[in-house]
Short mmCIF file of C-alpha atoms in Angstrom, two decimals:
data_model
loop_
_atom_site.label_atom_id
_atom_site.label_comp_id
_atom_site.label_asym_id
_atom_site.label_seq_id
_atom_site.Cartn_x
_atom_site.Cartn_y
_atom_site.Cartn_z
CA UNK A 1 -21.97 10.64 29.64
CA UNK A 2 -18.43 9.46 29.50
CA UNK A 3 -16.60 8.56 26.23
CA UNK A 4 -18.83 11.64 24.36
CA UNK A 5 -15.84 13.74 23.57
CA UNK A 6 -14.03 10.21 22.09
CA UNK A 7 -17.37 9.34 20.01
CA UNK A 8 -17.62 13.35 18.47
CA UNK A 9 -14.03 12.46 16.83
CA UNK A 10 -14.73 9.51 15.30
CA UNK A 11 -18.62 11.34 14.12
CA UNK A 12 -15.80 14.09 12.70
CA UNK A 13 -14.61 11.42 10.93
CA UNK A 14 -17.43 9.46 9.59
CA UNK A 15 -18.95 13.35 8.15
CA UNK A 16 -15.69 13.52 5.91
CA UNK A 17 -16.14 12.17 2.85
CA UNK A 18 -13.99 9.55 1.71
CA UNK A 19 -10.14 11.16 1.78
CA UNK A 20 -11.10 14.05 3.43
CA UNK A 21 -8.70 16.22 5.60
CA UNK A 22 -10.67 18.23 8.27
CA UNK A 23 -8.73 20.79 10.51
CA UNK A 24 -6.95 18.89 13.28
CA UNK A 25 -8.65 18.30 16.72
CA UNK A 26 -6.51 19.71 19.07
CA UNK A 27 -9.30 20.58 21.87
CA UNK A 28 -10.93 17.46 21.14
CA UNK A 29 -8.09 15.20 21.50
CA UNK A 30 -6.85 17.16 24.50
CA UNK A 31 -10.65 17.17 26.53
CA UNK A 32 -10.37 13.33 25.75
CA UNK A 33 -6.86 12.85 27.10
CA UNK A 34 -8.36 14.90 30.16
CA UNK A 35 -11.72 12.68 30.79
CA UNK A 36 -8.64 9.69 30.70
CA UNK A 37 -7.00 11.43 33.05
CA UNK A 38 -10.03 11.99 35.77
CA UNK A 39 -11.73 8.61 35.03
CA UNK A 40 -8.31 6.84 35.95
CA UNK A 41 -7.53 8.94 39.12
CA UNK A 42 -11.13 8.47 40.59
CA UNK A 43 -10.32 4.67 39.95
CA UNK A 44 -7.54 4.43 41.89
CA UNK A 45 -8.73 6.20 44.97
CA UNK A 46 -11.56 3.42 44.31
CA UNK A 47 -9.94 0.88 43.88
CA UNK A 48 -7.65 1.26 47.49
CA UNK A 49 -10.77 2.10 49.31
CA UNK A 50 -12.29 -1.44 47.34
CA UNK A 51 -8.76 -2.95 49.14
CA UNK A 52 -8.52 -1.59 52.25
CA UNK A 53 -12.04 -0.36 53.00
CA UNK A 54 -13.07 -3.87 52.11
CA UNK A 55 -15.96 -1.95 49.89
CA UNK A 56 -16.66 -4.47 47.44
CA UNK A 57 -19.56 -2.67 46.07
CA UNK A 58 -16.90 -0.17 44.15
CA UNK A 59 -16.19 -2.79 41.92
CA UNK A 60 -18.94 -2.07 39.43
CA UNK A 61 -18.28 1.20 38.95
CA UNK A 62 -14.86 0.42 38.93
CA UNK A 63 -15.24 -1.89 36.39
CA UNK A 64 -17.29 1.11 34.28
CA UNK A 65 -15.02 3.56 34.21
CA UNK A 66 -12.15 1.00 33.12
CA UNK A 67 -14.29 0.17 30.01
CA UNK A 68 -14.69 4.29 29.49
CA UNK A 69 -11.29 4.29 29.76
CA UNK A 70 -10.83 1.51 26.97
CA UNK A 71 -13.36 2.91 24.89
CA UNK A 72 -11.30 6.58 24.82
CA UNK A 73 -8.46 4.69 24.03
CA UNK A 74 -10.04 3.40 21.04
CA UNK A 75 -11.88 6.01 19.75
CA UNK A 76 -8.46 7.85 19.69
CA UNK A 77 -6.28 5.81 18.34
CA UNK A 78 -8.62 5.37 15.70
CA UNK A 79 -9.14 8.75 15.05
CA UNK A 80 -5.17 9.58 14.80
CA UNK A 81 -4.45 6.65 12.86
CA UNK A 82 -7.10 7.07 10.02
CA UNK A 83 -6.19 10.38 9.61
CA UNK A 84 -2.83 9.37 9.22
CA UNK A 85 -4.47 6.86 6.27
CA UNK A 86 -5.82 9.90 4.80
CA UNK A 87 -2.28 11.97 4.85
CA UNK A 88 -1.01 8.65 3.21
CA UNK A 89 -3.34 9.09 0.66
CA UNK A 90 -2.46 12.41 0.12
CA UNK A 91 1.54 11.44 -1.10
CA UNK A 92 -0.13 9.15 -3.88
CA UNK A 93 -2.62 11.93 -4.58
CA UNK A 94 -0.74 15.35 -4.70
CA UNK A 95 2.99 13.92 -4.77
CA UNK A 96 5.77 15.20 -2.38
CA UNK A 97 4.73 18.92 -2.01
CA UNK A 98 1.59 19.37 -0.21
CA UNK A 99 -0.75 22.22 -1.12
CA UNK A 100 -0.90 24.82 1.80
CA UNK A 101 -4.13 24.40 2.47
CA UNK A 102 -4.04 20.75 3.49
CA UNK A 103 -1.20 21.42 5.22
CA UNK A 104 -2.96 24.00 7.73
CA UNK A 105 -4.86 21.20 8.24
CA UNK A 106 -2.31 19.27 9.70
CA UNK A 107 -0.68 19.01 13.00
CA UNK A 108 2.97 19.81 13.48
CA UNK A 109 3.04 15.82 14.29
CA UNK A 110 1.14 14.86 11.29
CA UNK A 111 3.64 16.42 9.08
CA UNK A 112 6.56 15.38 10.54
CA UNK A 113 5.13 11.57 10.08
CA UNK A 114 3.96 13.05 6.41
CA UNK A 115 8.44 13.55 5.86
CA UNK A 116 8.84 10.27 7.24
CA UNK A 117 6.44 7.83 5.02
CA UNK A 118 7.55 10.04 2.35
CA UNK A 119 11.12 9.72 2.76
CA UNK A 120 10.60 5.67 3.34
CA UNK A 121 8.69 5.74 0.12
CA UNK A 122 11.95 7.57 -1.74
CA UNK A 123 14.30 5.01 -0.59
CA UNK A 124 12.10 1.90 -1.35
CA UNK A 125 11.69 3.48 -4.66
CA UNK A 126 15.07 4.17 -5.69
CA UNK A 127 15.81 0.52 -4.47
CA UNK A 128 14.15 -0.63 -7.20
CA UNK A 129 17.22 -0.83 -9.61
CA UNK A 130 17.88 1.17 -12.20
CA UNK A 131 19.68 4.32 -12.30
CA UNK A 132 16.78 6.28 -10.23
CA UNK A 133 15.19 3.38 -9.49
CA UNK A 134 11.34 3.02 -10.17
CA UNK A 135 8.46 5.97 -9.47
CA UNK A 136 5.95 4.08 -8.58
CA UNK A 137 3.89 7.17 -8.31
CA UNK A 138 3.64 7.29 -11.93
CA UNK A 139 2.03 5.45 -14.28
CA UNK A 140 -1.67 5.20 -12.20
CA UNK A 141 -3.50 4.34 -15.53
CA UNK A 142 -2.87 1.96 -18.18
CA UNK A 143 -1.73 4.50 -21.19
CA UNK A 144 -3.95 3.99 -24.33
CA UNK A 145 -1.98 6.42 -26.03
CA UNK A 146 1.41 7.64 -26.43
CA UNK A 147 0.19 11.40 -27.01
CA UNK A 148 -2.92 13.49 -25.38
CA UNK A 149 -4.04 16.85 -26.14
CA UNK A 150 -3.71 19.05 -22.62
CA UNK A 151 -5.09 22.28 -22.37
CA UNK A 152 -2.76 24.70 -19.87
CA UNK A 153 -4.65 25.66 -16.66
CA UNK A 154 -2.12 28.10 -15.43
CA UNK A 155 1.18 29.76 -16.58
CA UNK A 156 4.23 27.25 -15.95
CA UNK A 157 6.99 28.56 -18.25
CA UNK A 158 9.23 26.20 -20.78
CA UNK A 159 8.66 22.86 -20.47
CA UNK A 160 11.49 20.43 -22.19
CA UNK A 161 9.98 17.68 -24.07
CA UNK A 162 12.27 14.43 -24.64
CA UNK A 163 13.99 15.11 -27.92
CA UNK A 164 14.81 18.57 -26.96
CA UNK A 165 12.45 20.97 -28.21
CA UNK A 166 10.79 22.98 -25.41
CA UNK A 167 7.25 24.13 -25.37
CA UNK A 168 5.50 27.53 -23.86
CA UNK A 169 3.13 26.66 -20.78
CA UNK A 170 0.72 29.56 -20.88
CA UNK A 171 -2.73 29.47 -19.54
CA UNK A 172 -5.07 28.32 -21.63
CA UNK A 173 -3.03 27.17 -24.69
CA UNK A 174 -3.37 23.59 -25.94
CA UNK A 175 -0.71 21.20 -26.81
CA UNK A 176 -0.24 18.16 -28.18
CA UNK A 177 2.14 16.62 -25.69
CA UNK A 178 3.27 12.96 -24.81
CA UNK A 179 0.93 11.31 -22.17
CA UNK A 180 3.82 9.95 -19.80
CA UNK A 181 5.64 13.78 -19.65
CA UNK A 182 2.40 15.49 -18.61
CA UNK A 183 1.01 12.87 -15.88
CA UNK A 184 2.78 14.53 -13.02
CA UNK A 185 1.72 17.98 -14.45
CA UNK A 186 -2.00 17.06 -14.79
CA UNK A 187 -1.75 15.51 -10.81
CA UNK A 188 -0.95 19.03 -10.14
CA UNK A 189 -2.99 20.51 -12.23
CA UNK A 190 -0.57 22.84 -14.46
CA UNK A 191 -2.46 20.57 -17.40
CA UNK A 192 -5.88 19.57 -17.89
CA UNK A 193 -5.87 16.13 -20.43
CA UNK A 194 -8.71 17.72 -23.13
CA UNK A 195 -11.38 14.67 -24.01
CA UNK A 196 -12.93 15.04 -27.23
CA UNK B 1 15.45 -8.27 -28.97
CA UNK B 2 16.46 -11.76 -29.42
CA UNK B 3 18.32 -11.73 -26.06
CA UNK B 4 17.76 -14.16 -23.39
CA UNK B 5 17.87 -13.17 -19.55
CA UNK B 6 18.72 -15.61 -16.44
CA UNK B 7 16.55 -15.98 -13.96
CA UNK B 8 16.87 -18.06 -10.83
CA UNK B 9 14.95 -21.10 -10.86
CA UNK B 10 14.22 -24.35 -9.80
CA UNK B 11 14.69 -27.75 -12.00
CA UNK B 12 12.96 -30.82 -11.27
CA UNK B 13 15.30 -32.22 -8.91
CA UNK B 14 14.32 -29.26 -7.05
CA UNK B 15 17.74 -27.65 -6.58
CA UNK B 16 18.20 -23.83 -8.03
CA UNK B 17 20.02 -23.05 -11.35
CA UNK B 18 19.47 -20.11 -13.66
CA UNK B 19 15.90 -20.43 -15.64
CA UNK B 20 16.78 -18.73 -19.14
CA UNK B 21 13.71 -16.80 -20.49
CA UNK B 22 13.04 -14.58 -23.07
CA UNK B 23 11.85 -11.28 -22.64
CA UNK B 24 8.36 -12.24 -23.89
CA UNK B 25 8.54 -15.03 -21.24
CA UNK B 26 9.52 -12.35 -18.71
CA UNK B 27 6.87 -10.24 -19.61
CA UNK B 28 4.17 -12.97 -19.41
CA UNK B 29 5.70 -13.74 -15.50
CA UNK B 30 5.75 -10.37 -14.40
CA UNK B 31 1.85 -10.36 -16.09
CA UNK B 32 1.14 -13.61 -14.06
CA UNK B 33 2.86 -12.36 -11.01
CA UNK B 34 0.71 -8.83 -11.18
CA UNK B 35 -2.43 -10.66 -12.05
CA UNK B 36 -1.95 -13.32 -8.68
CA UNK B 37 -0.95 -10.26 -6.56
CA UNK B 38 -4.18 -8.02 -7.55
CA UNK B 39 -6.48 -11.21 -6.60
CA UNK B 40 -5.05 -12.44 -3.74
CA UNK B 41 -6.18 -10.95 -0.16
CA UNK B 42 -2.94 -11.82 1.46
CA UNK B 43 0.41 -10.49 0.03
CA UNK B 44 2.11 -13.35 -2.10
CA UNK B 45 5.99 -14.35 -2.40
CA UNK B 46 8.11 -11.59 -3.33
CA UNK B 47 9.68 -12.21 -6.76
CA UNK B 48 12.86 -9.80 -6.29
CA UNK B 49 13.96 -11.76 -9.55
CA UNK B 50 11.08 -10.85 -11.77
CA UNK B 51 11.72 -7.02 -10.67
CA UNK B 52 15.25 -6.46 -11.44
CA UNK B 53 15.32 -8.61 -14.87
CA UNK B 54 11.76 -6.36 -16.12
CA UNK B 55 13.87 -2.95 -14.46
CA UNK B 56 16.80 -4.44 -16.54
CA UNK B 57 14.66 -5.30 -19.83
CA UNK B 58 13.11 -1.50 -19.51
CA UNK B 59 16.58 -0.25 -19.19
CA UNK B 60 17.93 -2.00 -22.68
CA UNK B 61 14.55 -0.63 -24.47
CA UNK B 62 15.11 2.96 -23.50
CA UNK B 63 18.68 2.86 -24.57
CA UNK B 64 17.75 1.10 -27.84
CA UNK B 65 15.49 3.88 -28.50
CA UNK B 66 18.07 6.84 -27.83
CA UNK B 67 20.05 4.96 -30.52
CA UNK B 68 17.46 4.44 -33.03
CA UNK B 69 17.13 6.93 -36.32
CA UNK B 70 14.71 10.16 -35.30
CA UNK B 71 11.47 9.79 -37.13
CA UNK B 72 11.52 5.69 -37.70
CA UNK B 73 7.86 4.60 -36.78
CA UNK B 74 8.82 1.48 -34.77
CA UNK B 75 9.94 4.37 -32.16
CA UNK B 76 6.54 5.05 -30.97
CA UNK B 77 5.14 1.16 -30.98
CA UNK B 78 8.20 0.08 -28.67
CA UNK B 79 7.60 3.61 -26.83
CA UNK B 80 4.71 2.19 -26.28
CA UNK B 81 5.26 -0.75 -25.44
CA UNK B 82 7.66 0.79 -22.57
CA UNK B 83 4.77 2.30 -20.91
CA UNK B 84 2.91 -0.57 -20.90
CA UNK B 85 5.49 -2.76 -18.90
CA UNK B 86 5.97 0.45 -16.96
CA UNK B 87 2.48 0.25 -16.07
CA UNK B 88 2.23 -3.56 -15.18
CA UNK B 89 5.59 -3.14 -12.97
CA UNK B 90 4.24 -0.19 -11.08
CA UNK B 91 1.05 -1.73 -10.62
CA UNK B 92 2.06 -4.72 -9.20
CA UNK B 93 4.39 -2.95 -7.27
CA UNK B 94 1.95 -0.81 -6.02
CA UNK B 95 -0.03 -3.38 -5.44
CA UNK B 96 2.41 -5.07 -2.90
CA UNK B 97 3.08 -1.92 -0.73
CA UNK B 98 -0.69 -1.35 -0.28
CA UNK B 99 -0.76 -4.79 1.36
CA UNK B 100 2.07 -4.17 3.39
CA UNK B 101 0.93 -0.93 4.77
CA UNK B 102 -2.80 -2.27 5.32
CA UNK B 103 -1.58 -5.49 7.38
CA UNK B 104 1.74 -4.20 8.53
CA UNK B 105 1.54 -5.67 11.93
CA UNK B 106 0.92 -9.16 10.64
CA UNK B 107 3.67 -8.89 7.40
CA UNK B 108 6.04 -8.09 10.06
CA UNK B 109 5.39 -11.11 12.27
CA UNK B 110 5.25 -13.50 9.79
CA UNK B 111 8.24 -12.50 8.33
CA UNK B 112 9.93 -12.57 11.90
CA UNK B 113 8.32 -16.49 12.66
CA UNK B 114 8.97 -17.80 9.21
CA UNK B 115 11.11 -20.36 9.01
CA UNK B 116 14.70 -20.52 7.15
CA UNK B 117 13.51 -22.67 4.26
CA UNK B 118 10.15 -20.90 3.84
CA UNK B 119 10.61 -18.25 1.38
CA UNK B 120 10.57 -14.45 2.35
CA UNK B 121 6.95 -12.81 1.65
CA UNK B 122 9.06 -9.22 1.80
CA UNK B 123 11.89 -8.11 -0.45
CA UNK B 124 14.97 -6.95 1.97
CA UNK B 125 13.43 -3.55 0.64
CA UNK B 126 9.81 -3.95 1.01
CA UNK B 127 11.04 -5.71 4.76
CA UNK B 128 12.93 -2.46 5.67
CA UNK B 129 9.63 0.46 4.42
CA UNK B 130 7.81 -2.18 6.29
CA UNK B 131 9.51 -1.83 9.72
CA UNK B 132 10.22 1.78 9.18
CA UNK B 133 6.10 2.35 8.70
CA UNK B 134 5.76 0.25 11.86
CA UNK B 135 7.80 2.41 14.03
CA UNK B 136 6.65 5.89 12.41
CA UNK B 137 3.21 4.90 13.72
CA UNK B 138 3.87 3.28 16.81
CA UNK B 139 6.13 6.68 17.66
CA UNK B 140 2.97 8.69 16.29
CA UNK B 141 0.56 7.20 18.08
CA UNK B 142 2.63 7.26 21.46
CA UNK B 143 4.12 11.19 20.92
CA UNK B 144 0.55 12.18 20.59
CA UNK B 145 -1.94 10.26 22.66
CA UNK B 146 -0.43 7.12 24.43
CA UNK B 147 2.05 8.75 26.40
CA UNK B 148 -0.71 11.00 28.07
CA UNK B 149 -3.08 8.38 28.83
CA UNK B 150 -2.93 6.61 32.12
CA UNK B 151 0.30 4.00 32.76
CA UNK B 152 -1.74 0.62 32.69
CA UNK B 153 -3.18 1.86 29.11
CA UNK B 154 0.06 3.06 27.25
CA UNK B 155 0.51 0.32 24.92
CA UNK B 156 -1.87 -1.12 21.79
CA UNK B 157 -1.22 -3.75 20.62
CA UNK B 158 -1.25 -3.69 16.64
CA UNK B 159 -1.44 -6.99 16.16
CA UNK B 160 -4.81 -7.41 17.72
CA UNK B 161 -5.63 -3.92 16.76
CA UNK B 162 -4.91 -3.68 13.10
CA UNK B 163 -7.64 -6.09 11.09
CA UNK B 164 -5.83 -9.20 9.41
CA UNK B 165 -6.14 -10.25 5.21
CA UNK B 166 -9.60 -11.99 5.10
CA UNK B 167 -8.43 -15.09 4.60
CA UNK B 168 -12.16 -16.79 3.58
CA UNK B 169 -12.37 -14.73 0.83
CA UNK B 170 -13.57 -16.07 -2.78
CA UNK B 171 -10.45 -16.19 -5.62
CA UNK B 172 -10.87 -17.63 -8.85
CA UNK B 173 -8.15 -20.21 -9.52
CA UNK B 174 -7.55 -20.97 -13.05
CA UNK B 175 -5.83 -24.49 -13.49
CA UNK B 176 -3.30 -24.39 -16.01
CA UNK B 177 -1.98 -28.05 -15.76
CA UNK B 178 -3.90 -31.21 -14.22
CA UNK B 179 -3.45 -31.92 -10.76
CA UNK B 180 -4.70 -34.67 -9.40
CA UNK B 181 -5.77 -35.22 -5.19
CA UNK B 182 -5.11 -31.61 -3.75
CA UNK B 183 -5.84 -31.46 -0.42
CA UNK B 184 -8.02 -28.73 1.23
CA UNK B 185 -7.81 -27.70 4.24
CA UNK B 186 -5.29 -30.01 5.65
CA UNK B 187 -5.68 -28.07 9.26
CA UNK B 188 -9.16 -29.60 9.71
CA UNK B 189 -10.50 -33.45 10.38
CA UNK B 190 -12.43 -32.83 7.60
CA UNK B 191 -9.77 -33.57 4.50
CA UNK B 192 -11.39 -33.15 1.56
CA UNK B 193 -9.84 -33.73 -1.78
CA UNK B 194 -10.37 -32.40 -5.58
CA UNK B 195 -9.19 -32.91 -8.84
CA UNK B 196 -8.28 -29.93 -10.47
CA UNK B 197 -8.55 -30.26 -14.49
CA UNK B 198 -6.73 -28.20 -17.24
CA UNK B 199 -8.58 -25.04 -18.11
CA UNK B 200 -11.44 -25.03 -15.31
CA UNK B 201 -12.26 -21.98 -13.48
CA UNK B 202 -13.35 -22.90 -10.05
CA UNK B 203 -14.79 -20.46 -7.42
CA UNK B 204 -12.87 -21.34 -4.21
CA UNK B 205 -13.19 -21.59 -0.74
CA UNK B 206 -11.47 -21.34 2.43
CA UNK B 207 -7.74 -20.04 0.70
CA UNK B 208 -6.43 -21.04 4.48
CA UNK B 209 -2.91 -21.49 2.29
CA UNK B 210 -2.01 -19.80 -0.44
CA UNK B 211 -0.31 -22.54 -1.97
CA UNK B 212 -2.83 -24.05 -3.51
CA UNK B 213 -2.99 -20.61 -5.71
CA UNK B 214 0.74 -21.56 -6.69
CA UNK B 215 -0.57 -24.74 -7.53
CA UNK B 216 -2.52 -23.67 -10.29
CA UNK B 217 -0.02 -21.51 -12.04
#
């Protein structure tokens, strides 16, 4: 049946769980673009026997294929543009620097928009005022305390804490660190904020 | 911090001169402001003004703590309170730019059909991330699929495409001074009009314009 190849992406989709980046679908995408492709060119040749043959009875048919051809459309665009929701997602999530493994996941396209919304984000930010302007990034929870205990989840190296004093990163040793220095470290998960 | 910011405002004969505040009057805007934005369905009036004094307020605060004596315990309370502004700002900052991207199509044509007197919904920087979101998905979209499909079915258009702010959703208003003979939805035959009393929380329906929020602020 027509449009099957357009319905499987969206199915992809819909499996993911919320936020979830599967492996790009190149084939699918492609065998999609080529069903477009065939669907449209049979039309045509339908379409100026319709006109000139006088065959009237085409025009169902005709009229089928154009809704395939709509629904392909659809099903596309809305698989490429909530994957590109998801890559959004992944800026607020993981910051600028995207692990590797996400980024296999990705097509060369997909990253290249990835630079874009990230570099938009960047200026708007900076615009704020301010020297630096504003990370908006930051700050994701309302702080209910000025300190938290972190435990280290991997080696980082010194880390300078704000009145100069700098502090060892090794796995698994705990500090007692303020909360607003160690938010971007816990997003990447250097730190691990230790709940009694 | 007994200093007092300008902010532009309007008086009663509805021309604009500088509003002074204070920065616990600030605070309490930029709280109001945040609070309207997270329950609204439809992104509010930017308030460029609110941004830059609370950016400008932080600002002071941080230097006032570099200069302070090492050690004094009032350090970690305004510390504190630091983050806590931080964290309304961002919020309702945040806020605003989730809007935008969700209904991008629709911010951007209502800020290109507004009229000169209407105020701007969009920052000139929110405005410009706006259109430069727009085209890095419109040149997505075509690079990678449009371009290839058949000539009569190259363009989408976002406006239908993309779904708009639902509009009909429920907001609690809460009335903070009398008003007397609002009128709801003016659009319709059917004018219907309510008295809106001090202190009442009202469930409300049909926000067709969000002015009547405004009303109750």
């Amino acid at each position: 049946m027509f449009c099957d190849r357009a319905i499987e992406l969206v199915r992809e989709l819909h499996r993911a769980p919320e936020g979830q980046l599967l492996a790009f679908n190149e084939d699918g995408l492609r065998q999609v673009l080529e069903e477009m492709k065939a669907l449209y060119e049979q039309n045509q040749s339908d379409v100026n026997e319709a006109k000139s043959g006088g065959r009237s009875d085409l025009i169902p048919t005709i009229k089928f294929r154009h809704c395939s051809l709509l629904r392909n459309r659809r099903c596309t665009v809305a698989y490429l543009y909530d994957r590109l929701l998801r890559i959004r997602a992944l800026r607020w999530e993981y910051g600028s620097v995207l692990p590797n493994v996400l980024r296999f996941h990705m097509s060369a396209e997909e990253v290249e928009w990835f630079n874009h919304y990230k570099k938009s984000l960047a200026t708007y930010m900076r615009s704020l005022g301010g020297d630096e302007g504003l990370d908006i990034t930051q700050d994701m929870k309302p702080p209910k305390s000025l300190y938290i205990e972190v435990r280290c989840l991997k080696d980082y190296g010194e880390f300078e804490v704000d009145d100069g004093t700098s502090v060892l990163l090794k796995k698994n040793s705990q500090h007692f660190l303020p909360r607003w220095k160690c938010e971007p470290l816990i997003r990447q998960g250097v730190l691990e904020h230790v709940l009694w | 911090m007994t200093e007092e910011l300008g902010l532009p405002g309007q008086d009663s004969d509805g021309g604009s001169e500088e509003v002074v505040l204070t920065p616990a009057e600030l605070i309490e805007r930029l709280e109001q402001a945040w609070m309207n934005e997270k329950f609204a369905p439809d992104l509010l009036e930017s308030k460029p003004e609110i941004v830059e004094c609370v950016m400008e307020q932080l600002d002071h605060m941080e230097e006032n703590l570099r200069r302070a004596k090492k050690g004094d315990l009032k350090i970690s309370i305004h510390r504190m309170e630091i983050e806590r502004i931080r964290y309304v700002l961002s919020s309702y900052l945040r806020c605003r730019l989730m809007k935008i991207e969700k209904f991008f199509p629709h911010v951007l044509e209502k800020e290109k059909t507004r009229h000169e007197e209407e105020p701007s919904r969009l920052s000139p920087e929110e405005f410009a991330f706006a259109k430069e979101y727009m085209a890095s998905i419109e040149t997505y979209l075509k690079n990678v699929a449009l371009k290839h499909m058949p000539p009569n079915l190259q363009k989408v258009d976002l406006l239908r495409s993309v779904p708009k702010p639902d509009l009909d959703s429920y907001v609690f208003l809460r009335v903070k001074e009398r008003q007397e003979n609002i009128l709801v939805e003016p659009e319709t035959d059917e004018q219907r009009k309510i008295s809106l009393v001090t202190g009442e929380w009202r469930p409300y329906w049909s926000v067709r314009n969000p002015w009547l929020c405004w009303q109750s602020k």
